[in-house]
Amino acid sequence: MTTLTDLAGYLASESADEAVKEVVVVIAQACARISRVVASGAILGNLGAAGQVNVQDEEQKKLDLITNDILSEALQGCPAVAGLASEELEAIETTGRQGGFLVTFDPLDGSSNIDVNVSVGTIFSILPAPDGQIPTEADFLLPGRRQVAAGYAVYGPQTMLVLTLSGGVVAFTLDADGAWLLTHPNLAIAADTAEFAINMSNQRHWAEPVRRYIDGCLRGKDGPRGKNFNMRWVASMVADVHRILMRGGVFLYPWDAREPDRAGKLRLLYEANPMALIVERAGGKATDGQTAILDLQPVKLHQRAPVVLGSANEVDQVVAATAA
Ligand code: AHM
Ligand code: MG
């Protein structure tokens, strides 16, 4: 058996700033801990609702709160971190330090799946912090292109950490001893696909162009696309994006008419932006339908965005269908 490089070995070979690497190590350790806590589920009495809602008015699970605490405590203790923001925290937290980095995260994405033992994950984004001052919320409102690193951990049949630092996209698998081993040194998303991911139950609420695009896929080889499509929807963005990284596909969470004043379901700073950076670095595309996700200027911390991402040529098809 060949010996696999671990996270420390990989980081030693990477040209990124040493302080960013420190932040990545702290997050990776926290994700390994979260993996154990998630895996213990009912044994530790951690499944089920926490009995409160978050800033987005969504019911929080016990594990949303536990995993949020694990990550925020880890980042509070990391010398290179000046501030953090989480899906589960209304306001930013500062660490009392200046300079270094800001981290935004969704500690347990797809948490509606926890109680039924389906894959969930942690998503994170690392941004530069302002020099010479304690960060404020405004300092977090940077376009996704300013991210210095992004990644996610997926807690599935295998626990994996997908990461992009200064170059491409790599993935590590957590071994039984708690080490992250580099199992996927160069992830690239196939440009073409015949697989789409969308919550079809919202069909009647979509805008007409999205309906038209999906209708074209559903009509298969008898329709305008001239080929049959498969559909997958895990309802865990990490799991859906992970599948797309591994075998191609397109993921859509568009605006819909259920909450017309909201741009979509997914949040820009800790869901759409980190996933968009990973997808672009792997050769795919990520857009809100008009603008590359990474070029959107955030105006508030928990802002939402419509998301279309994945195989480059299929994202182009969505954009063309929605522009028509
Ligand atoms: P969460 O962060 O509260 O878990 O919500 C985000 C999740 C995504 O992981 C997933 O793509 C989407 O919500 C699923 O939404 P739906 O319940 O409409 O299928
Ligand atoms: Mg989420």
Tab-separated table of C-alpha atoms and ligand atoms in Angstrom:
chain	number	residue	atom	x	y	z
A	1	MET	CA	0.000	0.000	0.000
A	2	THR	CA	1.328	3.469	-0.854
A	3	THR	CA	1.685	5.945	1.993
A	4	LEU	CA	-0.653	8.917	1.641
A	5	THR	CA	0.437	12.481	2.474
A	6	ASP	CA	-1.315	13.951	5.518
A	7	LEU	CA	-2.675	17.488	5.845
A	8	ALA	CA	0.540	18.800	7.442
A	9	GLY	CA	2.614	17.316	4.611
A	10	TYR	CA	0.315	18.822	2.007
A	11	LEU	CA	0.374	22.255	3.652
A	12	ALA	CA	4.189	22.167	3.810
A	13	SER	CA	4.228	21.828	0.019
A	14	GLU	CA	1.748	24.687	-0.522
A	15	SER	CA	2.881	28.252	-1.200
A	16	ALA	CA	0.042	29.878	0.816
A	17	ASP	CA	0.677	32.260	3.725
A	18	GLU	CA	1.723	30.337	6.883
A	19	ALA	CA	-0.981	32.070	8.921
A	20	VAL	CA	-3.712	30.878	6.536
A	21	LYS	CA	-2.378	27.352	6.918
A	22	GLU	CA	-2.695	27.696	10.721
A	23	VAL	CA	-6.369	28.624	10.304
A	24	VAL	CA	-6.922	25.655	7.981
A	25	VAL	CA	-5.346	23.280	10.521
A	26	VAL	CA	-7.577	24.608	13.319
A	27	ILE	CA	-10.687	24.201	11.144
A	28	ALA	CA	-9.630	20.700	10.035
A	29	GLN	CA	-9.151	19.643	13.680
A	30	ALA	CA	-12.560	21.055	14.575
A	31	CYS	CA	-14.144	19.182	11.638
A	32	ALA	CA	-12.545	15.908	12.801
A	33	ARG	CA	-14.145	16.533	16.192
A	34	ILE	CA	-17.489	17.396	14.613
A	35	SER	CA	-17.300	14.155	12.613
A	36	ARG	CA	-17.062	12.178	15.870
A	37	VAL	CA	-19.891	14.120	17.504
A	38	VAL	CA	-22.153	13.691	14.444
A	39	ALA	CA	-21.318	9.983	14.218
A	40	SER	CA	-22.245	9.484	17.882
A	41	GLY	CA	-25.724	10.967	17.204
A	42	ALA	CA	-28.341	9.254	19.309
A	43	ILE	CA	-25.743	7.586	21.589
A	44	LEU	CA	-24.906	10.954	23.139
A	45	GLY	CA	-28.530	12.139	22.949
A	46	ASN	CA	-27.594	14.776	20.364
A	47	LEU	CA	-30.284	14.221	17.734
A	48	GLY	CA	-33.444	16.299	17.448
A	49	ALA	CA	-34.448	19.922	17.746
A	50	ALA	CA	-32.826	22.397	20.117
A	51	GLY	CA	-36.151	24.138	20.690
A	52	GLN	CA	-35.124	27.534	19.295
A	53	VAL	CA	-34.735	29.297	15.928
A	54	ASN	CA	-31.740	31.076	14.388
A	55	VAL	CA	-31.523	34.571	12.876
A	56	GLN	CA	-33.077	33.223	9.643
A	57	ASP	CA	-36.075	31.928	11.631
A	58	GLU	CA	-35.044	28.333	10.964
A	59	GLU	CA	-35.458	25.711	13.651
A	60	GLN	CA	-32.065	24.824	15.102
A	61	LYS	CA	-31.068	21.242	15.790
A	62	LYS	CA	-29.086	20.349	18.897
A	63	LEU	CA	-26.173	19.499	16.621
A	64	ASP	CA	-26.364	22.928	14.902
A	65	LEU	CA	-25.568	24.487	18.281
A	66	ILE	CA	-22.984	21.910	19.379
A	67	THR	CA	-21.033	22.128	16.104
A	68	ASN	CA	-21.264	25.927	16.122
A	69	ASP	CA	-19.674	25.965	19.586
A	70	ILE	CA	-16.906	23.570	18.519
A	71	LEU	CA	-15.916	25.777	15.580
A	72	SER	CA	-16.260	29.121	17.320
A	73	GLU	CA	-14.233	27.981	20.325
A	74	ALA	CA	-11.521	26.592	18.049
A	75	LEU	CA	-11.348	29.818	16.018
A	76	GLN	CA	-11.434	32.031	19.132
A	77	GLY	CA	-8.268	30.208	20.204
A	78	CYS	CA	-6.486	30.557	16.840
A	79	PRO	CA	-3.951	33.444	16.903
A	80	ALA	CA	-4.397	34.174	13.180
A	81	VAL	CA	-8.166	34.797	13.458
A	82	ALA	CA	-9.587	38.267	14.184
A	83	GLY	CA	-13.273	37.507	13.766
A	84	LEU	CA	-15.868	34.934	12.809
A	85	ALA	CA	-19.430	34.740	11.545
A	86	SER	CA	-21.731	31.725	11.503
A	87	GLU	CA	-25.107	30.763	10.099
A	88	GLU	CA	-26.103	30.027	13.685
A	89	LEU	CA	-24.977	33.355	15.197
A	90	GLU	CA	-26.907	36.564	14.594
A	91	ALA	CA	-23.877	38.836	14.941
A	92	ILE	CA	-20.177	38.501	14.199
A	93	GLU	CA	-17.791	37.519	16.999
A	94	THR	CA	-14.410	39.180	17.405
A	95	THR	CA	-11.408	37.593	19.098
A	96	GLY	CA	-9.767	40.781	20.384
A	97	ARG	CA	-6.974	40.403	17.828
A	98	GLN	CA	-6.247	42.584	14.786
A	99	GLY	CA	-5.073	41.636	11.304
A	100	GLY	CA	-4.912	38.056	10.135
A	101	PHE	CA	-8.154	36.509	8.942
A	102	LEU	CA	-11.912	36.383	9.240
A	103	VAL	CA	-13.736	33.061	8.998
A	104	THR	CA	-17.375	32.563	8.004
A	105	PHE	CA	-18.969	29.151	8.341
A	106	ASP	CA	-22.065	27.005	8.288
A	107	PRO	CA	-21.200	24.558	11.074
A	108	LEU	CA	-23.662	21.857	10.028
A	109	ASP	CA	-25.097	22.309	6.569
A	110	GLY	CA	-28.053	20.135	5.600
A	111	SER	CA	-29.010	19.690	9.228
A	112	SER	CA	-32.553	18.620	8.266
A	113	ASN	CA	-30.823	15.329	7.337
A	114	ILE	CA	-29.155	14.640	10.691
A	115	ASP	CA	-31.953	12.730	12.317
A	116	VAL	CA	-32.331	10.418	9.295
A	117	ASN	CA	-28.581	9.616	9.022
A	118	VAL	CA	-27.994	11.242	5.620
A	119	SER	CA	-24.780	13.154	4.788
A	120	VAL	CA	-24.294	16.613	6.286
A	121	GLY	CA	-21.264	18.900	6.296
A	122	THR	CA	-19.392	21.989	7.469
A	123	ILE	CA	-18.689	24.833	4.997
A	124	PHE	CA	-16.066	27.537	5.624
A	125	SER	CA	-14.608	30.622	3.974
A	126	ILE	CA	-11.415	32.471	5.002
A	127	LEU	CA	-11.178	36.212	4.240
A	128	PRO	CA	-8.515	38.821	4.958
A	129	ALA	CA	-9.132	40.853	8.148
A	130	PRO	CA	-8.527	44.605	8.205
A	131	ASP	CA	-5.159	45.734	9.614
A	132	GLY	CA	-4.919	47.820	12.747
A	133	GLN	CA	-8.487	47.517	13.986
A	134	ILE	CA	-10.918	45.076	15.525
A	135	PRO	CA	-13.151	43.912	12.639
A	136	THR	CA	-16.752	45.066	12.321
A	137	GLU	CA	-19.577	43.438	10.355
A	138	ALA	CA	-18.742	45.681	7.359
A	139	ASP	CA	-15.290	44.057	7.132
A	140	PHE	CA	-16.921	40.685	6.384
A	141	LEU	CA	-18.802	42.070	3.368
A	142	LEU	CA	-16.143	41.194	0.792
A	143	PRO	CA	-16.851	39.700	-2.648
A	144	GLY	CA	-16.068	35.981	-2.837
A	145	ARG	CA	-13.008	36.652	-5.045
A	146	ARG	CA	-11.279	38.048	-1.953
A	147	GLN	CA	-11.409	34.653	-0.193
A	148	VAL	CA	-7.917	33.405	0.628
A	149	ALA	CA	-9.143	29.844	1.115
A	150	ALA	CA	-12.387	27.905	1.295
A	151	GLY	CA	-13.499	24.387	1.933
A	152	TYR	CA	-15.986	21.998	3.379
A	153	ALA	CA	-16.072	18.760	5.335
A	154	VAL	CA	-18.648	16.166	4.365
A	155	TYR	CA	-19.750	13.656	7.004
A	156	GLY	CA	-20.913	10.767	4.860
A	157	PRO	CA	-19.892	7.133	4.355
A	158	GLN	CA	-16.401	8.633	4.493
A	159	THR	CA	-15.572	11.899	6.249
A	160	MET	CA	-13.748	14.095	3.752
A	161	LEU	CA	-12.245	17.573	3.766
A	162	VAL	CA	-12.248	19.437	0.457
A	163	LEU	CA	-9.972	22.449	0.323
A	164	THR	CA	-8.781	25.168	-1.998
A	165	LEU	CA	-5.887	27.361	-0.872
A	166	SER	CA	-3.721	29.096	-3.439
A	167	GLY	CA	-4.189	26.677	-6.319
A	168	GLY	CA	-6.465	23.794	-7.212
A	169	VAL	CA	-8.907	21.712	-5.225
A	170	VAL	CA	-7.785	18.762	-3.116
A	171	ALA	CA	-9.576	16.339	-0.814
A	172	PHE	CA	-8.505	14.475	2.306
A	173	THR	CA	-10.171	11.462	3.900
A	174	LEU	CA	-10.273	11.132	7.696
A	175	ASP	CA	-8.701	7.855	8.830
A	176	ALA	CA	-9.575	5.851	11.944
A	177	ASP	CA	-6.776	7.576	13.905
A	178	GLY	CA	-8.121	11.058	13.170
A	179	ALA	CA	-5.575	11.976	10.462
A	180	TRP	CA	-6.589	13.756	7.255
A	181	LEU	CA	-4.963	11.863	4.352
A	182	LEU	CA	-4.681	13.327	0.863
A	183	THR	CA	-6.756	10.941	-1.249
A	184	HIS	CA	-7.732	13.308	-4.097
A	185	PRO	CA	-4.777	15.526	-5.069
A	186	ASN	CA	-6.417	17.264	-8.015
A	187	LEU	CA	-10.191	17.522	-8.338
A	188	ALA	CA	-11.632	18.741	-11.637
A	189	ILE	CA	-15.308	19.019	-12.593
A	190	ALA	CA	-16.266	17.520	-15.946
A	191	ALA	CA	-17.400	20.297	-18.320
A	192	ASP	CA	-20.442	18.333	-19.532
A	193	THR	CA	-23.058	16.428	-17.593
A	194	ALA	CA	-26.468	14.798	-17.827
A	195	GLU	CA	-27.342	15.091	-14.114
A	196	PHE	CA	-29.144	17.960	-12.395
A	197	ALA	CA	-29.936	18.702	-8.743
A	198	ILE	CA	-32.880	20.863	-7.711
A	199	ASN	CA	-35.719	20.576	-5.200
A	200	MET	CA	-38.469	19.644	-7.702
A	201	SER	CA	-41.200	20.136	-5.095
A	202	ASN	CA	-40.741	23.887	-5.541
A	203	GLN	CA	-41.421	23.726	-9.282
A	204	ARG	CA	-44.671	25.686	-9.145
A	205	HIS	CA	-42.889	28.542	-7.332
A	206	TRP	CA	-39.973	28.935	-9.792
A	207	ALA	CA	-39.594	31.737	-12.298
A	208	GLU	CA	-40.570	30.779	-15.844
A	209	PRO	CA	-36.979	30.511	-17.232
A	210	VAL	CA	-35.973	27.979	-14.547
A	211	ARG	CA	-39.096	25.929	-15.309
A	212	ARG	CA	-38.188	26.073	-19.008
A	213	TYR	CA	-34.620	24.849	-18.372
A	214	ILE	CA	-35.741	21.947	-16.126
A	215	ASP	CA	-38.542	21.072	-18.524
A	216	GLY	CA	-35.912	20.745	-21.277
A	217	CYS	CA	-33.956	18.295	-19.090
A	218	LEU	CA	-37.069	16.297	-18.170
A	219	ARG	CA	-38.026	15.863	-21.818
A	220	GLY	CA	-34.782	13.969	-22.295
A	221	LYS	CA	-33.734	12.793	-25.736
A	222	ASP	CA	-37.137	13.696	-27.158
A	223	GLY	CA	-36.768	17.347	-26.085
A	224	PRO	CA	-34.584	20.329	-27.029
A	225	ARG	CA	-31.491	18.936	-25.272
A	226	GLY	CA	-31.531	15.663	-27.213
A	227	LYS	CA	-30.263	13.582	-24.276
A	228	ASN	CA	-31.660	11.946	-21.159
A	229	PHE	CA	-30.961	13.501	-17.744
A	230	ASN	CA	-30.745	11.940	-14.306
A	231	MET	CA	-31.785	13.811	-11.147
A	232	ARG	CA	-30.328	13.762	-7.607
A	233	TRP	CA	-31.272	15.908	-4.577
A	234	VAL	CA	-29.742	15.117	-1.187
A	235	ALA	CA	-30.977	18.370	0.439
A	236	SER	CA	-27.462	18.818	1.838
A	237	MET	CA	-25.569	21.300	-0.303
A	238	VAL	CA	-22.249	19.759	0.757
A	239	ALA	CA	-23.313	16.322	-0.428
A	240	ASP	CA	-24.766	17.631	-3.703
A	241	VAL	CA	-21.669	19.743	-4.434
A	242	HIS	CA	-19.406	16.856	-3.469
A	243	ARG	CA	-21.112	14.587	-5.977
A	244	ILE	CA	-20.675	17.265	-8.647
A	245	LEU	CA	-16.948	17.553	-7.850
A	246	MET	CA	-16.588	13.800	-8.197
A	247	ARG	CA	-18.659	13.077	-11.297
A	248	GLY	CA	-20.028	16.352	-12.679
A	249	GLY	CA	-23.543	17.768	-12.565
A	250	VAL	CA	-25.393	21.019	-12.075
A	251	PHE	CA	-26.925	22.264	-8.807
A	252	LEU	CA	-29.667	24.894	-8.660
A	253	TYR	CA	-31.266	26.665	-5.726
A	254	PRO	CA	-33.011	29.512	-7.551
A	255	TRP	CA	-35.142	32.382	-6.327
A	256	ASP	CA	-38.720	31.231	-5.923
A	257	ALA	CA	-42.076	32.834	-5.197
A	258	ARG	CA	-42.557	31.368	-1.714
A	259	GLU	CA	-40.610	34.262	-0.198
A	260	PRO	CA	-40.420	36.742	-3.092
A	261	ASP	CA	-38.396	39.295	-1.130
A	262	ARG	CA	-35.629	36.787	-0.464
A	263	ALA	CA	-33.081	36.066	-3.181
A	264	GLY	CA	-33.136	32.305	-2.604
A	265	LYS	CA	-32.495	29.906	0.265
A	266	LEU	CA	-28.720	29.725	0.379
A	267	ARG	CA	-26.553	32.260	2.129
A	268	LEU	CA	-23.857	34.124	0.231
A	269	LEU	CA	-21.057	34.476	2.775
A	270	TYR	CA	-20.849	30.975	4.213
A	271	GLU	CA	-22.565	28.743	1.628
A	272	ALA	CA	-22.527	30.190	-1.900
A	273	ASN	CA	-19.135	31.943	-1.832
A	274	PRO	CA	-16.968	29.094	-0.482
A	275	MET	CA	-18.692	26.579	-2.767
A	276	ALA	CA	-18.304	28.939	-5.742
A	277	LEU	CA	-14.554	29.288	-5.119
A	278	ILE	CA	-14.139	25.510	-4.921
A	279	VAL	CA	-16.216	24.974	-8.061
A	280	GLU	CA	-14.383	27.643	-10.096
A	281	ARG	CA	-10.971	26.382	-8.961
A	282	ALA	CA	-12.038	22.894	-10.116
A	283	GLY	CA	-12.885	24.263	-13.571
A	284	GLY	CA	-16.650	24.631	-13.074
A	285	LYS	CA	-18.834	27.743	-12.928
A	286	ALA	CA	-21.028	29.335	-10.245
A	287	THR	CA	-23.548	32.107	-10.923
A	288	ASP	CA	-26.680	33.684	-9.533
A	289	GLY	CA	-28.085	33.475	-13.078
A	290	GLN	CA	-26.529	36.748	-14.227
A	291	THR	CA	-23.374	37.438	-12.258
A	292	ALA	CA	-20.609	35.097	-11.116
A	293	ILE	CA	-21.299	34.392	-7.432
A	294	LEU	CA	-17.717	35.420	-6.614
A	295	ASP	CA	-18.321	38.911	-8.064
A	296	LEU	CA	-21.422	39.683	-5.988
A	297	GLN	CA	-20.903	42.522	-3.510
A	298	PRO	CA	-22.398	41.446	-0.170
A	299	VAL	CA	-24.467	44.079	1.613
A	300	LYS	CA	-25.360	42.158	4.759
A	301	LEU	CA	-24.031	39.265	6.788
A	302	HIS	CA	-26.817	36.727	6.321
A	303	GLN	CA	-27.630	37.772	2.743
A	304	ARG	CA	-29.022	35.124	0.423
A	305	ALA	CA	-28.323	34.482	-3.247
A	306	PRO	CA	-29.785	32.322	-6.003
A	307	VAL	CA	-27.205	29.638	-6.840
A	308	VAL	CA	-26.460	27.728	-10.056
A	309	LEU	CA	-23.153	25.855	-10.014
A	310	GLY	CA	-21.314	22.881	-11.422
A	311	SER	CA	-20.213	21.602	-14.830
A	312	ALA	CA	-19.228	24.655	-16.905
A	313	ASN	CA	-21.156	23.870	-20.090
A	314	GLU	CA	-24.327	22.984	-18.185
A	315	VAL	CA	-24.185	26.191	-16.127
A	316	ASP	CA	-23.927	28.007	-19.477
A	317	GLN	CA	-27.074	26.161	-20.596
A	318	VAL	CA	-28.935	27.380	-17.492
A	319	VAL	CA	-27.763	30.951	-18.045
A	320	ALA	CA	-28.769	30.817	-21.721
A	321	ALA	CA	-32.209	29.375	-20.838
A	322	THR	CA	-32.820	31.990	-18.200
A	323	ALA	CA	-31.632	34.850	-20.449
A	324	ALA	CA	-33.905	33.733	-23.317
B	1	AHM	P1	-29.236	24.638	6.205
B	1	AHM	O1	-27.946	25.393	6.155
B	1	AHM	O2	-30.198	25.203	7.207
B	1	AHM	O3	-29.046	23.165	6.342
B	1	AHM	O4	-29.980	24.920	4.797
B	1	AHM	C1	-29.267	24.758	3.599
B	1	AHM	C2	-29.663	23.481	2.934
B	1	AHM	C3	-28.703	23.085	1.833
B	1	AHM	O5	-27.723	22.236	2.346
B	1	AHM	C4	-29.587	22.363	0.858
B	1	AHM	O6	-29.119	22.471	-0.469
B	1	AHM	C5	-30.906	23.062	1.014
B	1	AHM	O7	-30.906	23.653	2.300
B	1	AHM	C6	-32.054	22.087	0.943
B	1	AHM	O8	-33.221	22.802	0.895
B	1	AHM	P2	-34.648	22.086	0.771
B	1	AHM	O9	-35.061	21.771	2.163
B	1	AHM	O10	-35.503	23.107	0.094
B	1	AHM	O11	-34.504	20.844	-0.068
B	2	MG	MG	-26.402	25.544	5.242
